[in-house]
Each structure stands twice: as C-alpha cells, then as structure tokens.
C-alpha cells in the first residue's frame, strides 16, 4: 500500500511526513537489511515521541500504535519495523505500570483520599498525568544498545555450538551467519555453503570465510540432498522467528531443513531478539511475497518471454524442522518462543 494512503489521517502532518519519508527510504533501498530497518524504526519512534506534545501513557500508546499500523501496512514484508513498534509500546506500558505500583504502595489511605479529593485534584492524581517522555527515551536507548550488541551476543555463543571436526552446512549469504562462523573459526570445522537465490553474494561470503581461515566448499543448492547424510549440523539465518516456533527464512531454506529432518541432522537458526515476531505462520500477504523474477530465471533467457516466473521471497520453516534458536539470550527450543514473545511484547500489541 502507498505510504500516503489509509490510516495516515490518524497522524498529524509532521508525523505523517516522517512516516512517509521512512517508508520511501526503505522502498528505495536507502535503508537495507532487517537490522538496519529495526534501528531506523527505533530512531523514527524516538523522534516522533520527542516531538509530540502529548506526555501521558494513553496518548503515547495511541500515537505509537498509529505509526505502527501505517508502517505494517506500507511495509508488510519488513517485520522488524512492527517488532520495534511493539517493543516501544511494551516500554510505555511497563513504565506506566511501574509508576502505578509506586503510587499504590505510597498512597496510604489512597481510597479514602481519592473519594474525598476534589474532582480537579483527582484528575491529576492518576498515573496517566505523569510525563513519560524521559523514561521512554531511556528505554529506547537500552533498546538501541541491544540492537547494536545483537550480532556480537550471538557470535559469542559460537564456540558452544560448533565443535571440532564437524561438517556444517549453511544456505545462502547471511551477515549474521558469517560473523557466527568467523567467531567459531578457532575450531577446526569444515563448512559447506549452499548457493542461495543471490549466487553472487554466496560466492562473496565463501571467499571472505576462506580468507578468514575457515575450510569452506561452495556447492549448488541442488546438491544439498545428496550431501546431507555427511553433515553434522545445519546453521541458518532467519528473517524472523514466528510465534509457534516456525522461522521465516530465505526461499529454498525449507528444502534444506526438510533434508536435514529426513536425515536427523540438527538445524540451528540464528535469530536476534529484534527478529522475534508475534505473527503466526498462517499464510497471507507476507508469506506470499515475491522477489524479482530474475532470481529464478535471468531476464535475458529465451524462456523468460514465454512463461510467467514467480520467485518466492521467503520460505516458512516449520518448528519440527528446527532443533534450536540462538538469540541474544542463549539457546531456545521452538516450543519456548512463545515465552520470549511474552517477555518482549505486551499481548495487547500483538495486533497493531
């Protein structure tokens, strides 16, 4: 949906302009990559909250939710943007609850005081009257620090999951997987890197890992099934970890994990906290998103003029194919993802 349509009428002109600019930068490729989009979303929300005239919890929640709805509608395939909106909403709610609990603990005979207070006084006694901008900015600073440390937090766990003389397999190019394998480079392991949709990036990643001292062999995606019986572990990056324990990964990853499940090979998915999504794997616009057709068939090919080519952007990897998610906080089984979601997001904000 165009960023200037729909519920933008719920926002003032200044906020609408900021949202439209952000959406345009993502669509034009000026902001690329889920992690960069997550950081940019946090920056956008901080700017909007700072410039807003409202200061109480209810008004801030309504403002952030309105921004989130527009971002989700305009960028349905960029789950990181919606995830960051939910994190900020959770921070607002937690700050409000903390203030409410402090008010109750220190009130003494609070019920009697509220009953006897004048209406004008009662209107300012409630916790909603508190200025939450400064505490929310502190929460946003902590969230930004978490985002900055995501890659290093996950990479630091590499030596616990990669062992000597193992044969690992990964699919496609992933900056996070590359950092993870580099961190495990002191272990003497071998790596099979199966070409993903972006063949050039896969070749470049293999070259960088080889330069870093990793024993890597580049193989075609079609060879994964034949090679899987020799593999000890599959390491994948994910665009998102979904509620229920599924993962949203690069198109083609489902075939890799299906082969791994058939041969009882462990599958480890690297998933920073910012990628944990409250969505379920039930289809819809996100899971039907298409990449450029040239990923599947070059435009200069003779056949491309005779057929309609559809190249899926993502595969949904079911939880039964996944052995372990590795997040900033450590390893978690797919059945534990719901618990992580309840710690990160408020249930009221699952649907923006």
Short mmCIF file of C-alpha atoms in Angstrom, two decimals:
data_model
loop_
_atom_site.label_atom_id
_atom_site.label_comp_id
_atom_site.label_asym_id
_atom_site.label_seq_id
_atom_site.Cartn_x
_atom_site.Cartn_y
_atom_site.Cartn_z
CA UNK A 1 0.00 0.00 0.00
CA UNK A 2 1.28 3.50 -0.75
CA UNK A 3 2.57 5.25 2.35
CA UNK A 4 0.25 8.22 1.78
CA UNK A 5 -2.98 6.18 1.88
CA UNK A 6 -5.13 4.69 4.60
CA UNK A 7 -4.76 5.48 8.28
CA UNK A 8 -2.20 8.27 7.87
CA UNK A 9 -5.15 10.54 8.58
CA UNK A 10 -4.82 9.39 12.22
CA UNK A 11 -1.49 11.26 12.42
CA UNK A 12 -0.67 14.93 12.31
CA UNK A 13 1.09 16.40 9.29
CA UNK A 14 4.56 16.40 10.83
CA UNK A 15 4.35 12.78 11.95
CA UNK A 16 2.87 11.72 8.62
CA UNK A 17 5.75 13.36 6.80
CA UNK A 18 8.28 11.45 8.94
CA UNK A 19 6.49 8.14 8.31
CA UNK A 20 6.24 8.71 4.55
CA UNK A 21 9.94 9.60 4.38
CA UNK A 22 10.89 6.46 6.30
CA UNK A 23 8.76 4.20 4.10
CA UNK A 24 10.17 5.80 0.95
CA UNK A 25 13.75 5.25 2.12
CA UNK A 26 13.06 1.57 2.80
CA UNK A 27 11.32 1.02 -0.52
CA UNK A 28 14.01 2.83 -2.49
CA UNK A 29 16.75 0.75 -0.87
CA UNK A 30 18.34 3.63 1.01
CA UNK A 31 17.73 1.61 4.19
CA UNK A 32 18.51 -2.06 3.53
CA UNK A 33 18.57 -5.12 5.74
CA UNK A 34 16.25 -6.06 8.58
CA UNK A 35 18.67 -4.97 11.29
CA UNK A 36 19.17 -1.53 9.73
CA UNK A 37 15.40 -1.18 9.35
CA UNK A 38 14.97 -2.06 13.03
CA UNK A 39 17.50 0.60 14.08
CA UNK A 40 15.91 3.18 11.77
CA UNK A 41 12.45 2.37 13.18
CA UNK A 42 13.67 2.97 16.73
CA UNK A 43 15.18 6.29 15.63
CA UNK A 44 11.89 7.24 13.95
CA UNK A 45 9.83 6.42 17.05
CA UNK A 46 12.22 8.34 19.31
CA UNK A 47 11.93 11.38 17.06
CA UNK A 48 8.13 11.20 16.93
CA UNK A 49 7.81 10.78 20.71
CA UNK A 50 10.23 13.64 21.39
CA UNK A 51 8.39 15.99 19.03
CA UNK A 52 4.94 15.01 20.26
CA UNK A 53 3.06 17.39 22.54
CA UNK A 54 1.48 14.50 24.43
CA UNK A 55 3.24 13.12 27.51
CA UNK A 56 0.90 10.60 29.17
CA UNK A 57 0.84 6.86 28.62
CA UNK A 58 -2.52 6.55 26.87
CA UNK A 59 -1.79 9.26 24.32
CA UNK A 60 1.73 7.97 23.65
CA UNK A 61 0.41 4.42 23.13
CA UNK A 62 -2.21 5.67 20.69
CA UNK A 63 0.41 7.68 18.80
CA UNK A 64 2.92 4.84 18.56
CA UNK A 65 0.22 2.33 17.58
CA UNK A 66 -0.98 4.64 14.80
CA UNK A 67 2.58 4.92 13.49
CA UNK A 68 2.97 1.15 13.75
CA UNK A 69 -0.22 0.46 11.80
CA UNK A 70 0.98 2.66 8.96
CA UNK A 71 4.42 1.02 8.89
CA UNK A 72 2.98 -2.50 8.90
CA UNK A 73 0.52 -1.69 6.12
CA UNK A 74 3.11 0.09 3.97
CA UNK A 75 5.93 -2.43 4.62
CA UNK A 76 4.20 -5.80 5.14
CA UNK A 77 7.34 -7.84 4.47
CA UNK A 78 9.56 -5.89 6.89
CA UNK A 79 8.62 -7.50 10.20
CA UNK A 80 11.43 -5.75 12.07
CA UNK A 81 9.60 -2.41 11.87
CA UNK A 82 6.49 -3.80 13.56
CA UNK A 83 8.60 -5.62 16.13
CA UNK A 84 10.30 -2.40 17.20
CA UNK A 85 6.93 -0.64 17.50
CA UNK A 86 5.77 -3.41 19.84
CA UNK A 87 8.95 -3.11 21.92
CA UNK A 88 8.40 0.63 22.40
CA UNK A 89 4.74 0.04 23.27
CA UNK A 90 5.83 -2.52 25.86
CA UNK A 91 8.26 0.03 27.34
CA UNK A 92 5.46 2.60 27.66
CA UNK A 93 3.15 0.09 29.33
CA UNK A 94 5.85 -1.15 31.72
CA UNK A 95 6.77 2.38 32.73
CA UNK A 96 3.13 3.18 33.37
CA UNK A 97 2.60 0.03 35.43
CA UNK A 98 5.74 0.71 37.48
CA UNK A 99 4.55 4.23 38.25
CA UNK A 100 1.07 2.95 39.13
CA UNK A 101 2.52 0.36 41.53
CA UNK A 102 4.66 3.02 43.23
CA UNK A 103 1.61 5.23 43.60
CA UNK A 104 -0.37 2.41 45.23
CA UNK A 105 2.45 1.46 47.62
CA UNK A 106 3.00 5.03 48.82
CA UNK A 107 -0.60 6.17 48.92
CA UNK A 108 -1.52 5.06 52.43
CA UNK A 109 -5.27 5.53 52.71
CA UNK A 110 -5.44 6.11 48.97
CA UNK A 111 -9.08 5.08 48.51
CA UNK A 112 -10.33 7.46 51.15
CA UNK A 113 -8.10 10.27 49.83
CA UNK A 114 -9.38 9.77 46.29
CA UNK A 115 -13.01 9.75 47.40
CA UNK A 116 -12.60 12.92 49.44
CA UNK A 117 -10.44 14.74 46.89
CA UNK A 118 -11.93 17.46 44.73
CA UNK A 119 -12.63 16.49 41.09
CA UNK A 120 -9.92 18.82 39.80
CA UNK A 121 -7.39 17.27 42.16
CA UNK A 122 -8.45 13.70 41.35
CA UNK A 123 -7.84 14.41 37.68
CA UNK A 124 -4.12 14.88 38.36
CA UNK A 125 -3.66 12.09 40.91
CA UNK A 126 -3.85 9.27 38.39
CA UNK A 127 -0.61 7.91 36.94
CA UNK A 128 -1.73 8.90 33.43
CA UNK A 129 -0.80 12.50 34.21
CA UNK A 130 2.90 11.67 34.52
CA UNK A 131 5.32 12.85 31.84
CA UNK A 132 6.73 9.63 30.38
CA UNK A 133 8.93 11.07 27.66
CA UNK A 134 12.20 10.97 29.58
CA UNK A 135 11.77 7.39 30.90
CA UNK A 136 10.74 6.23 27.43
CA UNK A 137 13.87 7.80 25.95
CA UNK A 138 15.90 5.78 28.47
CA UNK A 139 14.13 2.59 27.37
CA UNK A 140 14.78 3.43 23.73
CA UNK A 141 18.48 3.96 24.50
CA UNK A 142 18.58 0.49 26.07
CA UNK A 143 16.80 -0.97 23.04
CA UNK A 144 19.29 0.68 20.70
CA UNK A 145 22.18 -0.75 22.73
CA UNK A 146 20.59 -4.20 22.49
CA UNK A 147 20.32 -3.85 18.71
CA UNK A 148 23.96 -2.80 18.44
CA UNK A 149 25.07 -5.80 20.50
CA UNK A 150 22.85 -8.42 18.80
CA UNK A 151 25.44 -9.76 16.38
CA UNK A 152 28.24 -9.90 18.93
CA UNK A 153 25.94 -11.54 21.53
CA UNK A 154 25.01 -14.34 19.16
CA UNK A 155 28.51 -14.75 17.72
CA UNK A 156 29.96 -15.10 21.22
CA UNK A 157 27.98 -18.35 21.59
CA UNK A 158 29.52 -19.95 18.50
CA UNK A 159 32.12 -21.99 20.37
CA UNK A 160 29.36 -23.60 22.44
CA UNK A 161 27.56 -24.90 19.35
CA UNK A 162 30.35 -25.55 16.84
CA UNK A 163 32.71 -28.38 17.71
CA UNK A 164 35.98 -29.65 16.29
CA UNK A 165 35.89 -31.83 13.17
CA UNK A 166 32.23 -31.11 12.49
CA UNK A 167 30.90 -30.68 8.96
CA UNK A 168 28.49 -27.74 8.93
CA UNK A 169 26.14 -26.64 6.18
CA UNK A 170 24.60 -23.22 5.66
CA UNK A 171 22.38 -21.90 2.91
CA UNK A 172 22.81 -18.61 1.10
CA UNK A 173 24.57 -15.46 2.25
CA UNK A 174 23.87 -14.10 5.72
CA UNK A 175 25.91 -11.47 7.54
CA UNK A 176 24.92 -12.90 10.92
CA UNK A 177 25.82 -16.47 9.97
CA UNK A 178 29.13 -15.23 8.59
CA UNK A 179 30.00 -13.48 11.87
CA UNK A 180 28.90 -16.58 13.81
CA UNK A 181 31.17 -18.86 11.77
CA UNK A 182 34.06 -16.43 11.97
CA UNK A 183 33.73 -16.45 15.77
CA UNK A 184 33.93 -20.24 15.71
CA UNK A 185 36.97 -20.14 13.44
CA UNK A 186 39.31 -21.31 16.18
CA UNK A 187 37.56 -24.68 15.97
CA UNK A 188 38.77 -26.93 13.17
CA UNK A 189 35.47 -27.48 11.36
CA UNK A 190 34.51 -27.73 7.70
CA UNK A 191 31.73 -25.80 6.03
CA UNK A 192 29.52 -26.48 3.04
CA UNK A 193 27.97 -23.26 1.76
CA UNK A 194 25.00 -23.98 -0.50
CA UNK A 195 24.26 -21.27 -3.03
CA UNK A 196 21.14 -19.26 -2.23
CA UNK A 197 18.97 -17.14 -4.54
CA UNK A 198 21.68 -14.47 -4.67
CA UNK A 199 24.52 -16.55 -6.11
CA UNK A 200 27.00 -13.67 -6.24
CA UNK A 201 26.56 -12.93 -2.54
CA UNK A 202 27.01 -16.62 -1.70
CA UNK A 203 30.30 -16.67 -3.62
CA UNK A 204 31.46 -13.47 -1.91
CA UNK A 205 30.65 -14.87 1.54
CA UNK A 206 32.54 -18.09 0.77
CA UNK A 207 35.57 -16.06 -0.32
CA UNK A 208 35.53 -13.96 2.87
CA UNK A 209 35.25 -17.02 5.10
CA UNK A 210 38.10 -18.74 3.25
CA UNK A 211 40.24 -15.64 3.74
CA UNK A 212 39.40 -15.77 7.46
CA UNK A 213 40.76 -19.33 7.64
CA UNK A 214 37.51 -21.31 7.50
CA UNK A 215 37.63 -24.51 5.44
CA UNK A 216 34.68 -23.82 3.13
CA UNK A 217 33.38 -25.52 -0.01
CA UNK A 218 30.77 -23.85 -2.21
CA UNK A 219 28.10 -26.23 -3.53
CA UNK A 220 24.96 -25.84 -5.61
CA UNK A 221 21.61 -25.80 -3.90
CA UNK A 222 20.56 -28.93 -5.80
CA UNK A 223 23.38 -30.92 -4.13
CA UNK A 224 22.10 -30.40 -0.58
CA UNK A 225 20.00 -33.58 -0.52
CA UNK A 226 22.92 -35.76 -1.58
CA UNK A 227 25.37 -34.16 0.86
CA UNK A 228 23.10 -34.02 3.89
CA UNK A 229 23.91 -37.57 5.22
CA UNK A 230 27.50 -36.40 5.82
CA UNK A 231 26.53 -33.15 7.56
CA UNK A 232 26.64 -32.85 11.35
CA UNK A 233 24.74 -29.59 11.74
CA UNK A 234 22.87 -27.01 9.66
CA UNK A 235 23.26 -23.33 10.60
CA UNK A 236 20.76 -20.88 9.11
CA UNK A 237 19.94 -17.22 9.42
CA UNK A 238 16.29 -16.19 9.59
CA UNK A 239 14.36 -13.10 8.60
CA UNK A 240 12.07 -13.75 11.56
CA UNK A 241 11.23 -16.24 14.27
CA UNK A 242 7.45 -16.63 14.25
CA UNK A 243 5.04 -17.34 17.08
CA UNK A 244 4.65 -21.10 17.40
CA UNK A 245 8.31 -21.78 16.74
CA UNK A 246 8.43 -21.53 12.93
CA UNK A 247 11.03 -19.44 11.13
CA UNK A 248 10.85 -17.19 8.10
CA UNK A 249 13.96 -17.83 6.02
CA UNK A 250 15.31 -17.23 2.53
CA UNK A 251 13.46 -19.06 -0.23
CA UNK A 252 14.95 -22.52 -0.59
CA UNK A 253 15.66 -22.99 3.12
CA UNK A 254 12.64 -25.28 3.51
CA UNK A 255 14.18 -27.84 1.15
CA UNK A 256 17.40 -27.71 3.18
CA UNK A 257 15.66 -28.22 6.53
CA UNK A 258 13.41 -30.95 5.10
CA UNK A 259 16.51 -32.86 4.00
CA UNK A 260 18.04 -32.29 7.44
CA UNK A 261 14.91 -33.58 9.17
CA UNK A 262 14.89 -36.68 6.95
CA UNK A 263 18.50 -37.49 7.90
CA UNK A 264 18.08 -36.45 11.58
CA UNK A 265 20.57 -33.58 11.26
CA UNK A 266 20.32 -30.76 13.81
CA UNK A 267 19.17 -27.38 12.48
CA UNK A 268 20.28 -24.26 14.37
CA UNK A 269 18.60 -20.95 13.49
CA UNK A 270 20.26 -17.65 14.42
CA UNK A 271 17.56 -15.20 15.45
CA UNK A 272 18.29 -11.90 17.25
CA UNK A 273 15.60 -10.65 19.62
CA UNK A 274 14.59 -7.92 17.18
CA UNK A 275 13.54 -10.61 14.68
CA UNK A 276 11.07 -12.34 17.02
CA UNK A 277 7.61 -11.75 15.57
CA UNK A 278 4.17 -12.22 17.10
CA UNK A 279 2.78 -13.38 13.74
CA UNK A 280 1.82 -16.99 13.12
CA UNK A 281 2.71 -18.98 10.01
CA UNK A 282 -0.78 -18.88 8.52
CA UNK A 283 -0.07 -17.56 5.05
CA UNK A 284 -1.22 -14.12 3.96
CA UNK A 285 0.47 -11.29 2.11
CA UNK A 286 3.79 -11.64 3.93
CA UNK A 287 4.29 -15.32 3.16
CA UNK A 288 3.19 -14.90 -0.45
CA UNK A 289 5.66 -12.07 -1.12
CA UNK A 290 7.62 -12.42 -4.34
CA UNK A 291 11.20 -11.49 -5.17
CA UNK A 292 12.24 -10.22 -8.62
CA UNK A 293 11.66 -12.92 -11.23
CA UNK A 294 15.31 -12.67 -12.29
CA UNK A 295 16.26 -14.56 -9.14
CA UNK A 296 14.72 -17.68 -10.66
CA UNK A 297 15.26 -17.04 -14.37
CA UNK A 298 17.52 -14.37 -15.92
CA UNK A 299 15.68 -11.76 -17.93
CA UNK A 300 17.89 -12.40 -20.95
CA UNK A 301 16.82 -16.05 -21.06
CA UNK A 302 14.72 -17.04 -24.06
CA UNK A 303 12.18 -18.81 -21.85
CA UNK A 304 11.52 -15.68 -19.77
CA UNK A 305 9.43 -14.19 -22.58
CA UNK A 306 7.23 -17.27 -22.79
CA UNK A 307 6.42 -18.02 -19.16
CA UNK A 308 5.31 -16.24 -16.03
CA UNK A 309 8.03 -16.62 -13.42
CA UNK A 310 7.28 -16.33 -9.69
CA UNK A 311 10.18 -16.32 -7.25
CA UNK A 312 9.08 -16.57 -3.60
CA UNK A 313 10.87 -14.22 -1.25
CA UNK A 314 10.64 -16.44 1.84
CA UNK A 315 10.11 -20.00 2.99
CA UNK A 316 8.32 -20.81 6.23
CA UNK A 317 10.36 -23.43 8.08
CA UNK A 318 8.08 -25.39 10.45
CA UNK A 319 9.11 -25.85 14.09
CA UNK A 320 9.51 -29.61 13.69
CA UNK A 321 12.43 -28.93 11.33
CA UNK A 322 14.24 -26.71 13.86
CA UNK A 323 16.34 -28.02 16.73
CA UNK A 324 17.38 -24.75 18.36
CA UNK A 325 17.02 -21.00 18.05
CA UNK A 326 20.03 -18.97 19.16
CA UNK A 327 19.09 -15.49 20.36
CA UNK A 328 20.91 -12.77 22.28
CA UNK A 329 19.87 -14.56 25.47
CA UNK A 330 21.13 -18.01 24.51
CA UNK A 331 19.61 -21.14 23.01
CA UNK A 332 15.85 -21.72 22.99
CA UNK A 333 13.79 -24.57 21.61
CA UNK A 334 10.99 -23.72 19.16
CA UNK A 335 8.41 -24.53 21.83
CA UNK A 336 9.88 -21.77 24.04
CA UNK A 337 9.46 -18.93 21.54
CA UNK A 338 6.04 -18.06 22.98
CA UNK A 339 7.70 -17.33 26.31
CA UNK A 340 10.24 -14.99 24.75
CA UNK A 341 7.41 -13.17 22.96
CA UNK A 342 5.55 -12.67 26.23
CA UNK A 343 8.68 -11.10 27.74
CA UNK A 344 9.30 -8.77 24.79
CA UNK A 345 5.79 -7.70 23.78
CA UNK A 346 2.50 -6.97 25.51
CA UNK A 347 -0.29 -9.32 24.31
CA UNK A 348 -2.45 -6.26 23.61
CA UNK A 349 0.07 -5.19 20.96
CA UNK A 350 0.39 -8.44 19.01
CA UNK A 351 -2.06 -6.96 16.50
CA UNK A 352 -1.27 -3.34 15.74
#
